[in-house]
Coordinates of N, CA, C and O in Angstrom, one line a residue:
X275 N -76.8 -14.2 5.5 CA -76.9 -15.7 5.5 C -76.1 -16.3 6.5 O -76.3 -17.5 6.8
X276 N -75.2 -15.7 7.1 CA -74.3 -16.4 8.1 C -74.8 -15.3 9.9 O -75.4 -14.2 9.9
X277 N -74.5 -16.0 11.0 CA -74.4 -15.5 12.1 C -73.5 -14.6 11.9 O -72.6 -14.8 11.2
X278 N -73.7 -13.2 12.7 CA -73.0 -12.3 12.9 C -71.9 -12.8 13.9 O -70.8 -12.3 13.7
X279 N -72.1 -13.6 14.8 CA -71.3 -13.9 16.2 C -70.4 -14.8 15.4 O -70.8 -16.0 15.4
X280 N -69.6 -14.6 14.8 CA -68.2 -14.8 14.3 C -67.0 -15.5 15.4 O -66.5 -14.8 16.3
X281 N -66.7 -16.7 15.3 CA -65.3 -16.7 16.4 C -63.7 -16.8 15.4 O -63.3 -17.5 14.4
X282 N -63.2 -15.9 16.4 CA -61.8 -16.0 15.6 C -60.9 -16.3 16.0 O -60.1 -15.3 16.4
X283 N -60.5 -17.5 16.1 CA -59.6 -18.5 16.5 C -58.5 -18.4 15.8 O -58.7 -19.1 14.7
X284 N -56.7 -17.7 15.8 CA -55.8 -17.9 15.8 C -55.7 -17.2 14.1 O -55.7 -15.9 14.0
X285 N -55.6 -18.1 12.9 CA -55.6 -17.4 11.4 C -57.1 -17.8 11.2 O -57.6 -17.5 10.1
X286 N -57.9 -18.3 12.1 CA -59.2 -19.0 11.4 C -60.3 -18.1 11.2 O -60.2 -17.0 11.9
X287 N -61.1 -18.2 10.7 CA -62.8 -17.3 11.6 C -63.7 -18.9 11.0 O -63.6 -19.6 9.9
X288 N -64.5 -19.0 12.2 CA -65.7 -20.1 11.8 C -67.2 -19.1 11.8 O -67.7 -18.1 12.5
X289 N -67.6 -19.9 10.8 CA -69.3 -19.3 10.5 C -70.1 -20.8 10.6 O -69.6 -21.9 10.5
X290 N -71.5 -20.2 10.8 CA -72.5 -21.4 11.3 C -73.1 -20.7 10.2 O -73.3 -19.5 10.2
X291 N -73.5 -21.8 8.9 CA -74.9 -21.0 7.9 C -75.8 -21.5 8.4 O -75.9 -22.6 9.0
X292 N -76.9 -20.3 8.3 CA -78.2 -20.5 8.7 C -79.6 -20.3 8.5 O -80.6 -20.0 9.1
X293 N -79.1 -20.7 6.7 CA -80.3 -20.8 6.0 C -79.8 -21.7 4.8 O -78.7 -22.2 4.7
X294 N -80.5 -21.8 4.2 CA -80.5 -22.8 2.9 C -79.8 -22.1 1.6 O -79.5 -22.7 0.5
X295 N -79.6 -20.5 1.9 CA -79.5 -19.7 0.8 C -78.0 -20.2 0.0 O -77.8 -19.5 -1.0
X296 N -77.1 -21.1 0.1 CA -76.1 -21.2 0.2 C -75.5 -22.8 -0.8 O -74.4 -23.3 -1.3
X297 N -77.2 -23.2 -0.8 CA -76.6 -24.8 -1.4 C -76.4 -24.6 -2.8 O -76.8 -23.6 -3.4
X298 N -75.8 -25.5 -3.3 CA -75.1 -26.8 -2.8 C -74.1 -26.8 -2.3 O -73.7 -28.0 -2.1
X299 N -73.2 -25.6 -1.6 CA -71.8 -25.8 -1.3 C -72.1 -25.9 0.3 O -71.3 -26.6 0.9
X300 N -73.2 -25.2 0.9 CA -72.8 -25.2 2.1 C -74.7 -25.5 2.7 O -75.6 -25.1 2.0
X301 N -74.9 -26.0 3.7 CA -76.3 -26.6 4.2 C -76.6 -25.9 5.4 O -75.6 -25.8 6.2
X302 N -77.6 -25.4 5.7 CA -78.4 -25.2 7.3 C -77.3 -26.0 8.2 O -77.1 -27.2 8.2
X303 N -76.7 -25.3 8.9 CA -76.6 -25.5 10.2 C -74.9 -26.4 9.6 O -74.6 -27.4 10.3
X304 N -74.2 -26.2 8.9 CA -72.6 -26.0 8.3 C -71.9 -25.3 9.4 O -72.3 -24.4 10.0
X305 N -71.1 -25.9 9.6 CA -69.9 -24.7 10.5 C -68.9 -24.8 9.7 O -68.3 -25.9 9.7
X306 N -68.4 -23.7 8.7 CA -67.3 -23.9 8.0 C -65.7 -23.1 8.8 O -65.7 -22.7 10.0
X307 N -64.9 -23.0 8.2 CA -63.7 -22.3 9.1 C -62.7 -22.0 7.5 O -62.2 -22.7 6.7
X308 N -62.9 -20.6 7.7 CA -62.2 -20.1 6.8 C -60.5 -19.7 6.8 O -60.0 -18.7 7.2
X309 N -60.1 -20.3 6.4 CA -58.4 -20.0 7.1 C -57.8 -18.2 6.4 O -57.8 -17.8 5.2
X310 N -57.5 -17.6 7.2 CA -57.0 -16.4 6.4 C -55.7 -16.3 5.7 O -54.7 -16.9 6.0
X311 N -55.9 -15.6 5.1 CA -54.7 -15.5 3.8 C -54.5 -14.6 3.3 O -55.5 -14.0 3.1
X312 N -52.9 -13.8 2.7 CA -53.0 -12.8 2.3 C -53.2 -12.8 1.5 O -53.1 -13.9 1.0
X313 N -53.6 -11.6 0.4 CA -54.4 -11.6 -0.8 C -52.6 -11.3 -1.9 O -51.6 -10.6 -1.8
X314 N -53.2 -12.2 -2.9 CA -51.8 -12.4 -4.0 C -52.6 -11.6 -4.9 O -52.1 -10.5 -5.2
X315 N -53.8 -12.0 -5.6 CA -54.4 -11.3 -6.4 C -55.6 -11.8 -6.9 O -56.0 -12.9 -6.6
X316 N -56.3 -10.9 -7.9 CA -57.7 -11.5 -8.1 C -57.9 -12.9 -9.0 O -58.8 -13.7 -9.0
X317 N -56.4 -12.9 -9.6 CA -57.0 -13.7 -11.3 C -56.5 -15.2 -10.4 O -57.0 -16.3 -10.7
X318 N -55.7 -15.1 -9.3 CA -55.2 -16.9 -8.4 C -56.8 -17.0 -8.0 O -57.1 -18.2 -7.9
X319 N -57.8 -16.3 -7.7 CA -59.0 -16.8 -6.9 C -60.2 -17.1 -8.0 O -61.1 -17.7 -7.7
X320 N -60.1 -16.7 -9.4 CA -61.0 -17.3 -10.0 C -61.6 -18.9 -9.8 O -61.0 -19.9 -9.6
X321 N -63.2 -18.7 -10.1 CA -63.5 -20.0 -9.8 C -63.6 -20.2 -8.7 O -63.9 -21.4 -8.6
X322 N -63.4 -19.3 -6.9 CA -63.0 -19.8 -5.5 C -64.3 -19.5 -5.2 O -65.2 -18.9 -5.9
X323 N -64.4 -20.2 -3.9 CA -65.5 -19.3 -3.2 C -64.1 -18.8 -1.7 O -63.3 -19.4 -1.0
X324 N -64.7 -17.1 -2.0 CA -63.8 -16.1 -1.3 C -64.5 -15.5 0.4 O -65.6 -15.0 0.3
X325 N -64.2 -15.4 1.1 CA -64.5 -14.7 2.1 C -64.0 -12.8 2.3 O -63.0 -12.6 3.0
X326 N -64.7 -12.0 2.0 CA -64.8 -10.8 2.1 C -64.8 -10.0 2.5 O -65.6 -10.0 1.6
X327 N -64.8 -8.9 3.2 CA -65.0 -7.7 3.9 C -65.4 -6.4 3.0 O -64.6 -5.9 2.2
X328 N -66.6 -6.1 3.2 CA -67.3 -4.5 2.2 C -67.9 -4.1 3.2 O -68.8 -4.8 3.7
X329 N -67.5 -2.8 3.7 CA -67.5 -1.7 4.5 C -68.2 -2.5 5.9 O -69.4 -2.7 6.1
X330 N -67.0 -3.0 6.6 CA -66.8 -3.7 7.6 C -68.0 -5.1 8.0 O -68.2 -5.6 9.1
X331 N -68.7 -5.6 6.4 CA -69.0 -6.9 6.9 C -68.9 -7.8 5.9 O -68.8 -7.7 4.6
X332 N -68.9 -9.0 7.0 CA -68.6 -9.8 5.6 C -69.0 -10.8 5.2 O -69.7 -11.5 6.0
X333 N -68.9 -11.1 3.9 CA -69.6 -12.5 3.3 C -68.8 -13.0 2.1 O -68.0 -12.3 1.4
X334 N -69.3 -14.7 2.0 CA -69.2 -15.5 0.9 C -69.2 -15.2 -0.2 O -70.1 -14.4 -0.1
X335 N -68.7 -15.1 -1.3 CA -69.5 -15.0 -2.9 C -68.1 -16.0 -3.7 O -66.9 -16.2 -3.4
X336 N -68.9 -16.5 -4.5 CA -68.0 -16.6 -5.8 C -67.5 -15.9 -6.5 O -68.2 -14.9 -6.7
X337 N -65.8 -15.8 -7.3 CA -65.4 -15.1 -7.8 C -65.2 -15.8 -8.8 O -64.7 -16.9 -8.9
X338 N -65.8 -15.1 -9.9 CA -65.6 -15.3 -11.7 C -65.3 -14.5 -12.4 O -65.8 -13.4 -12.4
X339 N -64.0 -14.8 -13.1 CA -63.8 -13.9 -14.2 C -65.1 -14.0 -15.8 O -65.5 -15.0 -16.3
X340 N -65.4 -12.9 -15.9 CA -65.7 -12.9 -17.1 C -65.1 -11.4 -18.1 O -65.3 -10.2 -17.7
X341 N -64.7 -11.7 -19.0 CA -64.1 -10.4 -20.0 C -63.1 -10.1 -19.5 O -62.8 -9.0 -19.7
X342 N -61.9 -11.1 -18.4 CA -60.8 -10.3 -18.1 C -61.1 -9.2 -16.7 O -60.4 -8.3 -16.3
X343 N -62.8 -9.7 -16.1 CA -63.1 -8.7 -15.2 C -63.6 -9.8 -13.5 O -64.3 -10.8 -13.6
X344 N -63.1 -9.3 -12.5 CA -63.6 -10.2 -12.0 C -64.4 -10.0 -11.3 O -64.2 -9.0 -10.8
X345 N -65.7 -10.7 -10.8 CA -67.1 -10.9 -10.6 C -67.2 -11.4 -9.3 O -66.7 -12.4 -8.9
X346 N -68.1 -10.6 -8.2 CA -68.7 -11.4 -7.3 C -69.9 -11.6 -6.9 O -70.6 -10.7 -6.5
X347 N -70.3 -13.3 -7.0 CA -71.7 -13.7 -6.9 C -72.2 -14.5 -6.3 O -71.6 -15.5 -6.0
X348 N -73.4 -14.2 -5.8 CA -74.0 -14.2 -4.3 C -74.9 -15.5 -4.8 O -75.6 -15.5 -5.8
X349 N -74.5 -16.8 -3.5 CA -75.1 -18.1 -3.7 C -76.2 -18.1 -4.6 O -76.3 -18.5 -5.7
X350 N -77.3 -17.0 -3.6 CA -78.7 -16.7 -4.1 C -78.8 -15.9 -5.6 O -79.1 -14.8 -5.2
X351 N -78.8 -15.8 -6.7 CA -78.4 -14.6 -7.4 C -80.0 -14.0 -8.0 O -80.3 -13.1 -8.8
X352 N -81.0 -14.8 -7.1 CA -82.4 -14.2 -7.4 C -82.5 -12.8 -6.3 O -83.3 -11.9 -6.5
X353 N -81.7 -12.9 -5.2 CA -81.7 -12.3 -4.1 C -80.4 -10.8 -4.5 O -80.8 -9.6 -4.3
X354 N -79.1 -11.1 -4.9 CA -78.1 -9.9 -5.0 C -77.7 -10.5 -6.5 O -77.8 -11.7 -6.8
X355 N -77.3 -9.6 -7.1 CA -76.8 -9.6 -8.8 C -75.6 -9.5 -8.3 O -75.2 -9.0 -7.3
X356 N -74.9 -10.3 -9.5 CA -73.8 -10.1 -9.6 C -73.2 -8.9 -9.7 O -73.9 -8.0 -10.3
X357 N -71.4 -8.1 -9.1 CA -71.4 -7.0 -9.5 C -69.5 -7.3 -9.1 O -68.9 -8.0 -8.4
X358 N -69.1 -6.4 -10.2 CA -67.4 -6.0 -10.0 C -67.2 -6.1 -8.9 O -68.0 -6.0 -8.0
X359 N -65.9 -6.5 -8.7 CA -65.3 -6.3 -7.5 C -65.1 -4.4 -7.5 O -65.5 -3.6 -6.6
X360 N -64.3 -4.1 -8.8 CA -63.9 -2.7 -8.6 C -65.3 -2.0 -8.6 O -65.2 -1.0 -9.3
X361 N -66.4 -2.2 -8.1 CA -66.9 -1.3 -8.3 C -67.5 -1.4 -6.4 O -68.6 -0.9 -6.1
X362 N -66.8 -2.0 -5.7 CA -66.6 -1.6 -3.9 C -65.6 -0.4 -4.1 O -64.8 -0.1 -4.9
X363 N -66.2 0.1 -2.9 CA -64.7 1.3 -2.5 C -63.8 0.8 -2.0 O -62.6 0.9 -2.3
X364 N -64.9 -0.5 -0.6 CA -64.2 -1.3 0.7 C -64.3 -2.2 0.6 O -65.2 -2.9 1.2
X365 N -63.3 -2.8 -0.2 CA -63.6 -4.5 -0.2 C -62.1 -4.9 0.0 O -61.1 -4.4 -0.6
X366 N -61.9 -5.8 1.1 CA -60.7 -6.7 1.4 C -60.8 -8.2 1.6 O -61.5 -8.8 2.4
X367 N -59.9 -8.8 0.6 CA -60.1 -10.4 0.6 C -59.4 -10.8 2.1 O -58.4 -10.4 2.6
X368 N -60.5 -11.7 2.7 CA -60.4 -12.0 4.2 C -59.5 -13.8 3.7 O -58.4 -14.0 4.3
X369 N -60.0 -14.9 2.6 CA -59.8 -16.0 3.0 C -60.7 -17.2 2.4 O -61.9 -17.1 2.3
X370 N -60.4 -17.8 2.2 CA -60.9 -19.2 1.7 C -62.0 -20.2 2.5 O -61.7 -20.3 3.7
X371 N -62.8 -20.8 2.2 CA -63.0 -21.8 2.9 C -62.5 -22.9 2.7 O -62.6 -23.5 1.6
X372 N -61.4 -23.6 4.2 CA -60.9 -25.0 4.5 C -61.6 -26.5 4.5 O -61.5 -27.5 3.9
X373 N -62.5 -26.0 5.9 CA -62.9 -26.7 6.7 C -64.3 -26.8 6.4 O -64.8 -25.8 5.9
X374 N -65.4 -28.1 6.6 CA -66.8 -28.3 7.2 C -66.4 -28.7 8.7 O -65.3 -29.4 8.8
X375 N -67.1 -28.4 10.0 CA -66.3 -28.4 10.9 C -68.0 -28.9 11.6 O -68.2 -28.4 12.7
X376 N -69.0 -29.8 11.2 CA -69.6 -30.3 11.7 C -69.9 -31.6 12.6 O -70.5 -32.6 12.2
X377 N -69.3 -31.1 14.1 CA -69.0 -32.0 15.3 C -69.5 -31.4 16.5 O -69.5 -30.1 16.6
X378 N -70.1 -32.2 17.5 CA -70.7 -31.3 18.6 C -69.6 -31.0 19.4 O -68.5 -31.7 19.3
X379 N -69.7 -30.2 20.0 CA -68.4 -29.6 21.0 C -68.9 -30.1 22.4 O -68.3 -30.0 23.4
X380 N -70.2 -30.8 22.3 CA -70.4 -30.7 23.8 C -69.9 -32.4 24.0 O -70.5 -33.0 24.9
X381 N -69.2 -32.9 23.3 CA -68.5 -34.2 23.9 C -67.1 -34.4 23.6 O -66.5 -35.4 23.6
X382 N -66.7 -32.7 23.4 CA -65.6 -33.3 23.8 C -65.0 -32.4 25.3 O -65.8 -31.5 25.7
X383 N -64.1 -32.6 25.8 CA -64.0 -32.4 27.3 C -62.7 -31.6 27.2 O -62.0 -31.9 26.1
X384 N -62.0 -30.5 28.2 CA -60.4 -29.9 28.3 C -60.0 -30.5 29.2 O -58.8 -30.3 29.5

């Protein structure tokens, strides 16, 4: 659901969504900017929406505890089921979303 061409600006990474799969939190053509962060633990991100890495790509999901277990679930859930975190081999918490960063670049000048 996001552009692969990723820029990663200093602690940031910005993504452009580019489909609808994503509403209500985020719309066609969103530039969000995810600030990176190190990971404290799972049960502070309940309720977040998390940025990811599973065997080197990455994406959005919500994280829910339910049973004391915690859950990651994909905007679409007609499209990917919900599923454990422990049940990745390769999953690393990348970061939060900060920012909607929807401004044209092409007015502003260096």
């Amino acid at each position: 659901d996001l552009e692969t061409g990723n820029i990663i600006l200093n602690e940031c990474i910005v993504l452009k969504v580019v489909n609808d799969a994503a509403q209500p939190f985020f719309f066609d053509g969103d530039i969000v900017a995810f600030l990176k962060a190190e990971f404290e633990n799972w049960q502070s991100l309940d309720k977040k929406l998390v940025l990811v890495e599973i065997e080197k790509n990455l994406y959005v999901k919500k994280l829910i505890f339910e049973d004391g277990e915690p859950f990651l679930y994909s905007f679409d859930d007609r499209l990917h089921k919900k599923k454990k975190v422990n049940e990745f081999k390769n999953i690393k918490y990348i970061g939060r979303p900060k920012y909607r960063l929807n401004i044209s670049l092409d007015k502003l000048s260096i």
